[in-house]
mmCIF file of C-alpha atoms and ligand atoms in Angstrom:
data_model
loop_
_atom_site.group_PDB
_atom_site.id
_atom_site.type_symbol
_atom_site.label_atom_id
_atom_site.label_comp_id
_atom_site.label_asym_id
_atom_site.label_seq_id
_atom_site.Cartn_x
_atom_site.Cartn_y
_atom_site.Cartn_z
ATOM 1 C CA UNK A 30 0.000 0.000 0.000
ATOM 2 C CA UNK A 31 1.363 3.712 -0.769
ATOM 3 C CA UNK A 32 0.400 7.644 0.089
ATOM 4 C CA UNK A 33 -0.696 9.125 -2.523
ATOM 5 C CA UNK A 34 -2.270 12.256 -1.205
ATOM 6 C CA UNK A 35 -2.269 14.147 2.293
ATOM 7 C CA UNK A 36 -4.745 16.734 2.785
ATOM 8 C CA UNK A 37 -5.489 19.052 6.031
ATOM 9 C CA UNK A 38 -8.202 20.976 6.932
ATOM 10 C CA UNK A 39 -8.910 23.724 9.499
ATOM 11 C CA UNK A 40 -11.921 23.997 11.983
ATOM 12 C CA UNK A 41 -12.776 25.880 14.722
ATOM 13 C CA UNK A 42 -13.984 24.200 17.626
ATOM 14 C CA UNK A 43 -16.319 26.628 19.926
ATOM 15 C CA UNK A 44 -15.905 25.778 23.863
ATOM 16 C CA UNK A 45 -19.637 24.829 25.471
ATOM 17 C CA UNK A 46 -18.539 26.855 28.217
ATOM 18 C CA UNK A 47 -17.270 29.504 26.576
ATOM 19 C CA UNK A 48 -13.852 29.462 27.987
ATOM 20 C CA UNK A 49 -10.842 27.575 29.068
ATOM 21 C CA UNK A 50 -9.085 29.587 31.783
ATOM 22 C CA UNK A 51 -5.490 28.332 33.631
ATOM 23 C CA UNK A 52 -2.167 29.083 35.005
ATOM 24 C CA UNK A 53 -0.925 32.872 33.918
ATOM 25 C CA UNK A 54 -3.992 34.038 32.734
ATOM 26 C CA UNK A 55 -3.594 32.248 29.732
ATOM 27 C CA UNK A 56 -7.601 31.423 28.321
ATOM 28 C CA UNK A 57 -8.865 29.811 24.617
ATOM 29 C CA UNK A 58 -12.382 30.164 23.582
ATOM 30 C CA UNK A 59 -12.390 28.840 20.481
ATOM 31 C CA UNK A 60 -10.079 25.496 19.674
ATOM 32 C CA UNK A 61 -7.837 26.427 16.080
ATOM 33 C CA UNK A 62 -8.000 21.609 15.462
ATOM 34 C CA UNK A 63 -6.363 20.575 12.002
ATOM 35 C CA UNK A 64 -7.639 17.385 10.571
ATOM 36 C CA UNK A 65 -5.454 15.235 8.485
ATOM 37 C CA UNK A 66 -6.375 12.701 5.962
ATOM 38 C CA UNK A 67 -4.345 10.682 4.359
ATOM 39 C CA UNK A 68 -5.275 8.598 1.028
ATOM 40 C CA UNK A 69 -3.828 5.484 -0.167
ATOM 41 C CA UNK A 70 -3.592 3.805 -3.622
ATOM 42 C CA UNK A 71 -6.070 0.936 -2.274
ATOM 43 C CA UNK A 72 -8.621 3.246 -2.141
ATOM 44 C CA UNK A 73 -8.368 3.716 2.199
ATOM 45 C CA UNK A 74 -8.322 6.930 3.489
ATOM 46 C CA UNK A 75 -7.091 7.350 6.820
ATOM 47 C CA UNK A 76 -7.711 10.423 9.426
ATOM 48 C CA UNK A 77 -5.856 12.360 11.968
ATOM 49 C CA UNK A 78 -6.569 15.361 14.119
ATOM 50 C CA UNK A 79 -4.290 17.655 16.524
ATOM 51 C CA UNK A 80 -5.422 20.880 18.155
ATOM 52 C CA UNK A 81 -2.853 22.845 20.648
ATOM 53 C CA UNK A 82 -4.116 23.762 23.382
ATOM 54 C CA UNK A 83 -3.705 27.612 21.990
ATOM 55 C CA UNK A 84 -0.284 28.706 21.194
ATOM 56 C CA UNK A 85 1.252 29.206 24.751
ATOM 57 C CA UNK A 86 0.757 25.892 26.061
ATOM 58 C CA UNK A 87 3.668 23.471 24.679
ATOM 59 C CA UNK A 88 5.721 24.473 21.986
ATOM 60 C CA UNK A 89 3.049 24.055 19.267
ATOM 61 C CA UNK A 90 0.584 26.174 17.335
ATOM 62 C CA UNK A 91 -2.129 25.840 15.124
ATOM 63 C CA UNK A 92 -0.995 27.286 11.788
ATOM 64 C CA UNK A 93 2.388 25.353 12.557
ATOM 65 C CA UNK A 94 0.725 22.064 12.288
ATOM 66 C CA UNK A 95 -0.753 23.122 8.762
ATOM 67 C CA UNK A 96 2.766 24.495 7.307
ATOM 68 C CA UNK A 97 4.463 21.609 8.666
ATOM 69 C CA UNK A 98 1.999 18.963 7.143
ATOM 70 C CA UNK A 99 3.084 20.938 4.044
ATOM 71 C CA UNK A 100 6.380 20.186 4.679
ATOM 72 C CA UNK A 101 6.018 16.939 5.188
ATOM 73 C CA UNK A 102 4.017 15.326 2.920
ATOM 74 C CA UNK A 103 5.651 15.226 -0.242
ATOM 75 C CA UNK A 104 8.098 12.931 1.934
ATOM 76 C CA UNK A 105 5.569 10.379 2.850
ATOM 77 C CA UNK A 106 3.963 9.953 -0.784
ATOM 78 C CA UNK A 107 4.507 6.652 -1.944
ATOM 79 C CA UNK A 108 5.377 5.670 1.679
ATOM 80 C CA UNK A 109 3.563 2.733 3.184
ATOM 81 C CA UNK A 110 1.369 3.655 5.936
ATOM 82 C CA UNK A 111 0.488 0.371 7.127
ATOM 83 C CA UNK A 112 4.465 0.027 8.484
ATOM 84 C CA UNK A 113 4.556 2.772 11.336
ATOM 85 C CA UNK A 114 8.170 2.277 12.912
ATOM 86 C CA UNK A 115 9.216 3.248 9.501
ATOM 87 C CA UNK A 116 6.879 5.986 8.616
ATOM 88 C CA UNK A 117 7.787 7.480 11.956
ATOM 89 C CA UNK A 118 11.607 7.614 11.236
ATOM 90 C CA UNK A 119 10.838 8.281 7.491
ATOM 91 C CA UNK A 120 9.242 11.924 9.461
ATOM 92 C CA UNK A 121 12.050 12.267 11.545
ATOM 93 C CA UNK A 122 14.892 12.195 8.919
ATOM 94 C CA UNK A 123 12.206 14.278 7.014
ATOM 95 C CA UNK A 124 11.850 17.087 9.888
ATOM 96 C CA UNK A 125 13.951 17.352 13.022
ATOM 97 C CA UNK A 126 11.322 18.241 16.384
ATOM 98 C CA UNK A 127 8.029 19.337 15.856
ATOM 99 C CA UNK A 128 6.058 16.147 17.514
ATOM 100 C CA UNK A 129 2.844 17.575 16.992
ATOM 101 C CA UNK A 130 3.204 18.163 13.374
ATOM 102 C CA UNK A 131 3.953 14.271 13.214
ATOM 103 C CA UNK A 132 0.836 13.274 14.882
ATOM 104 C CA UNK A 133 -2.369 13.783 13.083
ATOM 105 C CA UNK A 134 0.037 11.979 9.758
ATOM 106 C CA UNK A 135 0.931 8.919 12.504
ATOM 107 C CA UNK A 136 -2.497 8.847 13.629
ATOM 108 C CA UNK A 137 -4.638 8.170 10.496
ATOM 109 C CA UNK A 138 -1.552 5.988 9.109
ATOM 110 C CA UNK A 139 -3.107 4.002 12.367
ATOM 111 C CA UNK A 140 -6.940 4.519 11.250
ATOM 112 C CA UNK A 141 -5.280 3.107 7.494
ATOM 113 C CA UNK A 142 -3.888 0.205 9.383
ATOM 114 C CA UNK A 143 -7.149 -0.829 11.417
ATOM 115 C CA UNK A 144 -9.310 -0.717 8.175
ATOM 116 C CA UNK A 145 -7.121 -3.046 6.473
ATOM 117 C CA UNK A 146 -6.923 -4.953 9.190
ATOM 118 C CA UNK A 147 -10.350 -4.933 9.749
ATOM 119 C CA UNK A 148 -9.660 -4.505 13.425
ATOM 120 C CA UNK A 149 -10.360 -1.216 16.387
ATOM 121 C CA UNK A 150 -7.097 0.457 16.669
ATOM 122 C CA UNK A 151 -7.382 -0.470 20.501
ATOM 123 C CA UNK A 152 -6.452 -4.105 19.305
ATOM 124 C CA UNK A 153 -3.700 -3.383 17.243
ATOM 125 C CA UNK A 154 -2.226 -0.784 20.236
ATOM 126 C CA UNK A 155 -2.443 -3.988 22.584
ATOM 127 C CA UNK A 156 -5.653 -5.508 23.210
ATOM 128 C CA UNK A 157 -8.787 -3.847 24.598
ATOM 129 C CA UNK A 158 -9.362 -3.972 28.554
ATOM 130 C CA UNK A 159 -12.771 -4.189 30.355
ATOM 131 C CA UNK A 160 -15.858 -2.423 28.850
ATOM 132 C CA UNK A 161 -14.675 1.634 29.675
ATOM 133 C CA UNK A 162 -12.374 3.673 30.397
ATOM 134 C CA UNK A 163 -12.954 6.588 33.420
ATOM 135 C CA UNK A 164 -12.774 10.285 32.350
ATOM 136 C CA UNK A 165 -11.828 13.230 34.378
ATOM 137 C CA UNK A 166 -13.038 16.796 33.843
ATOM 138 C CA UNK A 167 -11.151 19.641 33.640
ATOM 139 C CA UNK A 168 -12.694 22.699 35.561
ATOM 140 C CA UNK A 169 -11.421 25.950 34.431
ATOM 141 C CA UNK A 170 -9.877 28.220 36.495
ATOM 142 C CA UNK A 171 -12.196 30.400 38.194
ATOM 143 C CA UNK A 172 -13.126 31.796 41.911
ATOM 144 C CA UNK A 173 -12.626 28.632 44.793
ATOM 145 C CA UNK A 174 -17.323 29.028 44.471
ATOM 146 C CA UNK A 175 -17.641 28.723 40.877
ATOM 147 C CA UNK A 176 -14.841 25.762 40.638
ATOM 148 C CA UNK A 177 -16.638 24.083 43.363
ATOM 149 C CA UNK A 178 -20.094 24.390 41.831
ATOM 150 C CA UNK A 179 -18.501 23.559 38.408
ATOM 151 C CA UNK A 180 -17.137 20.157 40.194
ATOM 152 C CA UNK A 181 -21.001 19.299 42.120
ATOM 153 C CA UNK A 182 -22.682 20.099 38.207
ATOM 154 C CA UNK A 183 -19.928 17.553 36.505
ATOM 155 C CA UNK A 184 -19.975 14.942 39.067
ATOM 156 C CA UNK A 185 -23.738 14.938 38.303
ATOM 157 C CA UNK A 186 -23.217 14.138 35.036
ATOM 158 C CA UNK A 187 -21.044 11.340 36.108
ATOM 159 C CA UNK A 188 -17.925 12.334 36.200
ATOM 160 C CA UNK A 189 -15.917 10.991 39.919
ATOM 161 C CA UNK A 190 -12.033 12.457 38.618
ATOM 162 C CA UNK A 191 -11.407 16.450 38.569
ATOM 163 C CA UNK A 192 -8.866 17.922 37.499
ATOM 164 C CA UNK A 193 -8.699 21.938 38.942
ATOM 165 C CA UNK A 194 -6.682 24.646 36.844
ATOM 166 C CA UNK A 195 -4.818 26.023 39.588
ATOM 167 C CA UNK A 196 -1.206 27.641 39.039
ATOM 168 C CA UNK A 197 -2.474 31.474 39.841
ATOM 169 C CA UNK A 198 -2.232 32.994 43.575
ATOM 170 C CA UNK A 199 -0.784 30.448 46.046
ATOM 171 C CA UNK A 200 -3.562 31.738 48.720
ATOM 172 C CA UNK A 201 -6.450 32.223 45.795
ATOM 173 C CA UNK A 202 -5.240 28.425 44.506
ATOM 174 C CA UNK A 203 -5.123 26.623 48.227
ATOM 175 C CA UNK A 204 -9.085 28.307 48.573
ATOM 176 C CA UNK A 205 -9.888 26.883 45.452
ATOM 177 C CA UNK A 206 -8.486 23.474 46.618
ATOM 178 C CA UNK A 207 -10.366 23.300 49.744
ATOM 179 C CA UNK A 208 -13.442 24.437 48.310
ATOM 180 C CA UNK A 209 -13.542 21.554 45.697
ATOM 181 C CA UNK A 210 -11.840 19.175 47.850
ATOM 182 C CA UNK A 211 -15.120 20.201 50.440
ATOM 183 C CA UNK A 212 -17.472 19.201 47.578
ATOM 184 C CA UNK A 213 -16.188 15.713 46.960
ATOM 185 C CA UNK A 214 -17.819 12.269 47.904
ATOM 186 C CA UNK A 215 -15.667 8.858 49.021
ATOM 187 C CA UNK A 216 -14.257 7.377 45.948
ATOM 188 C CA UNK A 217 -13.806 10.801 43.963
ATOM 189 C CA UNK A 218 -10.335 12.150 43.163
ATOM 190 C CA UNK A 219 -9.179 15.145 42.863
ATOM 191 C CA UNK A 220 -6.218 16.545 40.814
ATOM 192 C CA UNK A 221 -4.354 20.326 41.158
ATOM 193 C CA UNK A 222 -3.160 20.927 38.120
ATOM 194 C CA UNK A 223 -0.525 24.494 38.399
ATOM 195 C CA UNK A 224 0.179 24.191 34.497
ATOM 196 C CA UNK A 225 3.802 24.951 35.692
ATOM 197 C CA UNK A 226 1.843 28.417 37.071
ATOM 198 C CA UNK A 227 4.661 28.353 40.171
ATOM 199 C CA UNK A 228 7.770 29.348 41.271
ATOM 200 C CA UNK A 229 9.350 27.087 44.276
ATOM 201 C CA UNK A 230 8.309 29.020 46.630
ATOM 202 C CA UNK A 231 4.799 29.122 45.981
ATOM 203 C CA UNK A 232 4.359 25.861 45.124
ATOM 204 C CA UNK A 233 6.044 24.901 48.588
ATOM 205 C CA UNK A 234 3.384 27.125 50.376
ATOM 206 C CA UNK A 235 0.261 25.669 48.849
ATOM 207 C CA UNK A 236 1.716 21.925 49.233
ATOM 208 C CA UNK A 237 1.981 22.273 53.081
ATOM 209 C CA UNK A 238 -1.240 24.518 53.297
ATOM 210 C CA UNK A 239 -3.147 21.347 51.602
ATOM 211 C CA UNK A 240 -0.982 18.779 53.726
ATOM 212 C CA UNK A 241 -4.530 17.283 55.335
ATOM 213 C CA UNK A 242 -6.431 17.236 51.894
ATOM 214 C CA UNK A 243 -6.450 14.106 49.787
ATOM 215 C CA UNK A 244 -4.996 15.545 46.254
ATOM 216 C CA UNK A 245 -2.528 15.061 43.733
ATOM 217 C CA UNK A 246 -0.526 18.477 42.534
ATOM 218 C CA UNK A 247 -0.033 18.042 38.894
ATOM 219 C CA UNK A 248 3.446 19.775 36.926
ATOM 220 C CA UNK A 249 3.891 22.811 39.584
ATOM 221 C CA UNK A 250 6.820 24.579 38.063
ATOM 222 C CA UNK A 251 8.077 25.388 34.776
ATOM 223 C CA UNK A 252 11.222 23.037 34.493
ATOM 224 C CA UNK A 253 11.471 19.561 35.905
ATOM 225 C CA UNK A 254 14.099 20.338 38.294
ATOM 226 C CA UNK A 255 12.399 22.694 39.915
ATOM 227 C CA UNK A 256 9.196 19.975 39.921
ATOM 228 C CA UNK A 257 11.734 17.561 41.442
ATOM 229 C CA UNK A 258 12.654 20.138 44.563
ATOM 230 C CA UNK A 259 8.700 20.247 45.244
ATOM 231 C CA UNK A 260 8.394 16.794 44.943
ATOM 232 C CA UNK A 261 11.017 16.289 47.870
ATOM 233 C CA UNK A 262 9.213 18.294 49.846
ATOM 234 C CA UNK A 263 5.190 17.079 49.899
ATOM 235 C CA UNK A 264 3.833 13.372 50.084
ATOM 236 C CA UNK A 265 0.996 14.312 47.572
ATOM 237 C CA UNK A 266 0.888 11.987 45.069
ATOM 238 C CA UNK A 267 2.597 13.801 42.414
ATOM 239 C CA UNK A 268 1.934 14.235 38.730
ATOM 240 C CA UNK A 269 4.198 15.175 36.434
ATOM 241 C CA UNK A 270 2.803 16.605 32.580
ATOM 242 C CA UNK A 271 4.392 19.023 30.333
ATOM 243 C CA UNK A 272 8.262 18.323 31.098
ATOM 244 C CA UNK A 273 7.622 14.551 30.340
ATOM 245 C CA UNK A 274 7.984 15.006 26.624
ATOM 246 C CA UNK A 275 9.900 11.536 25.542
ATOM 247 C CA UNK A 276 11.443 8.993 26.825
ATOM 248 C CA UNK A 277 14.524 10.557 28.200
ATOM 249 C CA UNK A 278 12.883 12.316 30.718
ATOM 250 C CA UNK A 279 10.247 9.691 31.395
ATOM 251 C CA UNK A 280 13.289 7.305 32.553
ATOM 252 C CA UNK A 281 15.227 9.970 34.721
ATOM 253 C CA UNK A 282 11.768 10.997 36.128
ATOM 254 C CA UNK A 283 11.395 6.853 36.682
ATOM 255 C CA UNK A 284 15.115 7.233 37.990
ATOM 256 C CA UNK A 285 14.733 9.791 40.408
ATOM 257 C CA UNK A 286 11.437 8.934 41.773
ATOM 258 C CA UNK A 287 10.349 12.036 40.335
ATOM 259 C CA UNK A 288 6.495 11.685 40.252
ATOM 260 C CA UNK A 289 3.814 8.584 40.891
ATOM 261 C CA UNK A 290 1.805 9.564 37.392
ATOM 262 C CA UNK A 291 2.305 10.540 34.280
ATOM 263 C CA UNK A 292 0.592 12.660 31.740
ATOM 264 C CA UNK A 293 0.924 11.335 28.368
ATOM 265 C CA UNK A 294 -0.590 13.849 25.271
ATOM 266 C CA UNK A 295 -0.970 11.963 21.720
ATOM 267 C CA UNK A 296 0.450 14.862 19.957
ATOM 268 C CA UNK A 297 3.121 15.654 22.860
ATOM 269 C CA UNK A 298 4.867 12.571 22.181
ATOM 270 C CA UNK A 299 4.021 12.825 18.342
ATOM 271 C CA UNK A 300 1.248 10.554 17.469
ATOM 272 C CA UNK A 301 -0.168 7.266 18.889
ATOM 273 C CA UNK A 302 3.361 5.422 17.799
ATOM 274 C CA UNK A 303 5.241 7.197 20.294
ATOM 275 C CA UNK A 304 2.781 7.656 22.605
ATOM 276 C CA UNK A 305 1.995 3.696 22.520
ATOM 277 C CA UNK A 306 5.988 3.412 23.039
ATOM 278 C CA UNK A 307 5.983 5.950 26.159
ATOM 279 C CA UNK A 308 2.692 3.807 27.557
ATOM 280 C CA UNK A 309 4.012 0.231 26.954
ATOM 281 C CA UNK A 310 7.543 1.930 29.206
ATOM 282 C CA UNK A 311 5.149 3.328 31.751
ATOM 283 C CA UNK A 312 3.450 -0.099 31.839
ATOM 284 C CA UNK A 313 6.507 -2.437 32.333
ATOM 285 C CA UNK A 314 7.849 0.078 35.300
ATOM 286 C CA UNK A 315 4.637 0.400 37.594
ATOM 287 C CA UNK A 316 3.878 4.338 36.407
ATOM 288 C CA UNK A 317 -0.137 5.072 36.441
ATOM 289 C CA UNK A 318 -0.973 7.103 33.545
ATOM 290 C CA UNK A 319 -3.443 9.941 32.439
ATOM 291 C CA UNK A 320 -3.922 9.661 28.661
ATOM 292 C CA UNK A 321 -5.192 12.426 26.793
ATOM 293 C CA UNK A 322 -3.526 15.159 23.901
ATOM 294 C CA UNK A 323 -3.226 18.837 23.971
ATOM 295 C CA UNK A 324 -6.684 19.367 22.779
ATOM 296 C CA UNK A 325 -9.182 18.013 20.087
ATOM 297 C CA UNK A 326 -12.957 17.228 18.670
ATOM 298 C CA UNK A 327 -13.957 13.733 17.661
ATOM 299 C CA UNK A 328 -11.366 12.508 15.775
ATOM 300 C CA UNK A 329 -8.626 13.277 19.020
ATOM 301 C CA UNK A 330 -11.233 11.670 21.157
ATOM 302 C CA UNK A 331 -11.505 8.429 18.985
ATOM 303 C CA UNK A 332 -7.884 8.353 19.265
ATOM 304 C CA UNK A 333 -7.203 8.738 22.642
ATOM 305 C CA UNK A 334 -10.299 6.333 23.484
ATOM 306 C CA UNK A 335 -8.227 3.509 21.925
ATOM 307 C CA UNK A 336 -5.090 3.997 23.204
ATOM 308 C CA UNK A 337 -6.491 4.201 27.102
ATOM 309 C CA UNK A 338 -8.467 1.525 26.276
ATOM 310 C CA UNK A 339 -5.494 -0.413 25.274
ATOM 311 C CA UNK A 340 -3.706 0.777 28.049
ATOM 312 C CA UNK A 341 -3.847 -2.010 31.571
ATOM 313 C CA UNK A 342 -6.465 -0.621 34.143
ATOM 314 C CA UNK A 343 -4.814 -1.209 37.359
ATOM 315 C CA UNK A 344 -2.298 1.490 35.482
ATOM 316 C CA UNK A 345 -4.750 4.085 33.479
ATOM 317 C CA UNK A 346 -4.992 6.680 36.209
ATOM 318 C CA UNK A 347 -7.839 8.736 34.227
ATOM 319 C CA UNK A 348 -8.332 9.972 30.449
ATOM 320 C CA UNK A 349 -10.651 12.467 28.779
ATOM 321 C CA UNK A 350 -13.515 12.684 26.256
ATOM 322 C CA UNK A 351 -12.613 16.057 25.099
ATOM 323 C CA UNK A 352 -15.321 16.148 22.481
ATOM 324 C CA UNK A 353 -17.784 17.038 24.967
ATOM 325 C CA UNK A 354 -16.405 20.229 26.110
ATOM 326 C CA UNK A 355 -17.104 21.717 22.350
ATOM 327 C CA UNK A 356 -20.433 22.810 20.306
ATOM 328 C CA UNK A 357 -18.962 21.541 16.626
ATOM 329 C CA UNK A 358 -19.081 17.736 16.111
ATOM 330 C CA UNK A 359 -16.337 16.653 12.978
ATOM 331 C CA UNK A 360 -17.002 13.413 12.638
ATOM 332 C CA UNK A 361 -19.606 10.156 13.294
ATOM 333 C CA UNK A 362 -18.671 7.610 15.622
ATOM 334 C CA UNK A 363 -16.574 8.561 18.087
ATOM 335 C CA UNK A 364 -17.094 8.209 21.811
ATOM 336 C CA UNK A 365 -19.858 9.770 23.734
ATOM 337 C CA UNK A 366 -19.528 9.553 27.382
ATOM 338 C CA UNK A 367 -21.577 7.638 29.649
ATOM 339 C CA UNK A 368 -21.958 7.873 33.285
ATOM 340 C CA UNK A 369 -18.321 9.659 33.093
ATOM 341 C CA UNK A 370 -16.706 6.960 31.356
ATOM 342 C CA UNK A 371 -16.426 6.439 27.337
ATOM 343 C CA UNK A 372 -15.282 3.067 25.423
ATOM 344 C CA UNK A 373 -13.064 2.469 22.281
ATOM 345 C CA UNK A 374 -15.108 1.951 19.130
ATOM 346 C CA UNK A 375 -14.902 -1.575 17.984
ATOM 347 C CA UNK A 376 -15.425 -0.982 14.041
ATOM 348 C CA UNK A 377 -12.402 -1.108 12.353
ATOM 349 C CA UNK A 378 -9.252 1.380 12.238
ATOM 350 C CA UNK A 379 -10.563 4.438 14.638
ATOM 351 C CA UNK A 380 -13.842 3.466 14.239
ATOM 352 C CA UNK A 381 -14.685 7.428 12.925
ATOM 353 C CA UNK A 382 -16.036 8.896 9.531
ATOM 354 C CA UNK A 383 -15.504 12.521 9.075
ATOM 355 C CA UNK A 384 -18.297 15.219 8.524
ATOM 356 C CA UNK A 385 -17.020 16.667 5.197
ATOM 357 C CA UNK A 386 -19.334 19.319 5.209
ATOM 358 C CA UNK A 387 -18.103 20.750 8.208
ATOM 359 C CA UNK A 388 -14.720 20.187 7.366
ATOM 360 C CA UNK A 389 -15.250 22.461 4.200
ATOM 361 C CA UNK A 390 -12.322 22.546 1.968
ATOM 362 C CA UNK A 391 -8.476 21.461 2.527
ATOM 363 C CA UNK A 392 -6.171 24.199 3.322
ATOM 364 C CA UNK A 393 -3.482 21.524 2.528
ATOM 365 C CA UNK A 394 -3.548 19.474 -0.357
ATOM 366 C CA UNK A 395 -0.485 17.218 -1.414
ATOM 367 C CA UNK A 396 -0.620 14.651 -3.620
ATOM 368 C CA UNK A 397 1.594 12.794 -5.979
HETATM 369 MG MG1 MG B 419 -1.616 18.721 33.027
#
């Protein structure tokens, strides 16, 4: 089988709640998500999606992933898509960094490969586990109130795993913990996620402040040394997102006994390839996991579905249907969450079919 075009469209993807607030002010109201699809001479098209989380969130932005698709393609025509070890160094001798541009291309090279197959992507990542996987929500940073009423409306939709945008004032952010914490029922868990929103010493005054409440603090500084000095300093379990970007600092953090989770993003890592890689490491050495990407509609969703589904449960700390926090649906099939908990699609590849008409026309067309 062989590329023989790659296309890319842009679509906006309008938050429900109208905003996305966290650390440093920094806020998105409307998602900037690039879908990728790639076409093969055996008449299988294959589809990808990756959405930043804005353009001051990881080193990634929206138009990027569009020019560097450009880039890219005329690499992979006449590429096999079906072999993804290959395809995935083909892109890196092709284009040095730039992980996120790689992973709406890796990602429907996966969809390709689970329609030939005729298998869910969740098989071919490992084998699928139990019926569901359980989400977590992300409540937006807001007054302690509002994030604690925000928590009592989600958990009535089902949700029981929160994940609160802290990272702002170390006295506003330990109110905000207590109010949510205050709010919880046995069995819930709660997550402070600083979005690297502190310097030492902040982050050292809200982890004793919280000592007596039951919560994990999530990435509290910028670099990963400075996460490691908090770290030594709080028995929270401790969470550790943005600086775990491959595997070289997934094995020092494993070294140094640097956090108890992980946060692994498709497009982070640079598509479900790596990402599978990073998950299978985590597995063998005992790491819980949150699986998830920067951002994304249904096509994201569908992806991340079957790689947490794929992923053992005793190890999947929490994942996220992030399809449900927009107004614009881009495709049929993905999951829809149920009782705060979603499942891999069991038709074959990612188990999606993309609304064209919403899509519009490419912005990127490549073909050979
Ligand atoms: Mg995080």
């Amino acid at each position: 089988m062989k590329i023989t075009a790659v296309r890319a469209y842009r679509v906006e993807l309008p938050l429900l709640e109208g905003s996305y607030r966290w650390s440093g002010g920094k806020a998105v109201s409307v998602f900037d998500s690039t879908v990728v699809a790639v076409d093969t001479d055996a008449g299988i098209t294959g589809w990808g999606e990756v959405c930043p989380l804005g353009p001051f969130y990881l080193p990634a932005f929206a138009a990027g992933c569009r020019t560097g698709i450009g880039e890219l393609a005329p690499h992979l025509l006449g590429e096999d898509p079906t072999q993804l070890e290959r395809l995935n160094r083909r892109m890196d001798a092709a284009l040095q960094g730039h992980p996120y541009v790689k992973s709406g291309l890796d990602m429907a090279c996966w969809d390709i490969l689970g329609q030939m197959a005729r298998l869910p992507v969740c098989v071919l990542l490992g084998g699928r586990y139990g019926d569901d996987v359980g989400l977590y929500r992300a409540i937006s940073q807001d007054t302690p109130h509002a994030m604690a009423d925000s928590v009592v409306r989600y958990r009535a939709e089902g949700y029981r795993r929160f994940q609160l945008k802290v990272g702002g004032d170390p006295d506003v952010d330990v109110a905000r913990i207590r109010a949510v914490a205050a709010a919880l029922e046995p069995g819930d868990r709660l997550v402070a996620d600083a979005n690297t929103g502190w310097l030492p010493h902040e982050a050292l005054r809200v982890v004793r402040a919280v000592r007596d409440v039951d919560v994990y603090i999530e990435q509290p500084c910028r670099s990963y040394e400075e996460c490691l000095t908090i770290r030594r300093h709080t028995d929270h379990p401790f969470v550790l997102d943005e600086c775990i970007d491959g595997i070289a600092p997934l094995l020092r953090g494993h070294a140094d006994g640097a956090m108890d989770v992980v946060n692994l993003k498709i497009s982070k890592l640079g598509g479900l390839t790596r990402a599978r890689q990073a998950r299978d490491l985590c597995a063998t050495l005992g790491i819980a996991m949150t699986i998830e990407d920067s951002w994304g509609g249904d096509v994201v969703t569908a992806a991340i579905a079957h790689l947490a589904h794929s992923t053992p449960p005793e190890l999947l700390f929490t994942t996220t249907d992030f399809n449900s926090y927009v107004s614009v649906s881009i495709a049929d099939g993905a999951p829809r969450r149920i009782n705060g908990r979603m499942a891999a699609s069991m038709s074959p590849g990612l188990g999606i079919a993309p609304r064209l008409d919403v899509l519009g026309p490419p912005v990127v067309a490549v073909t050979s």
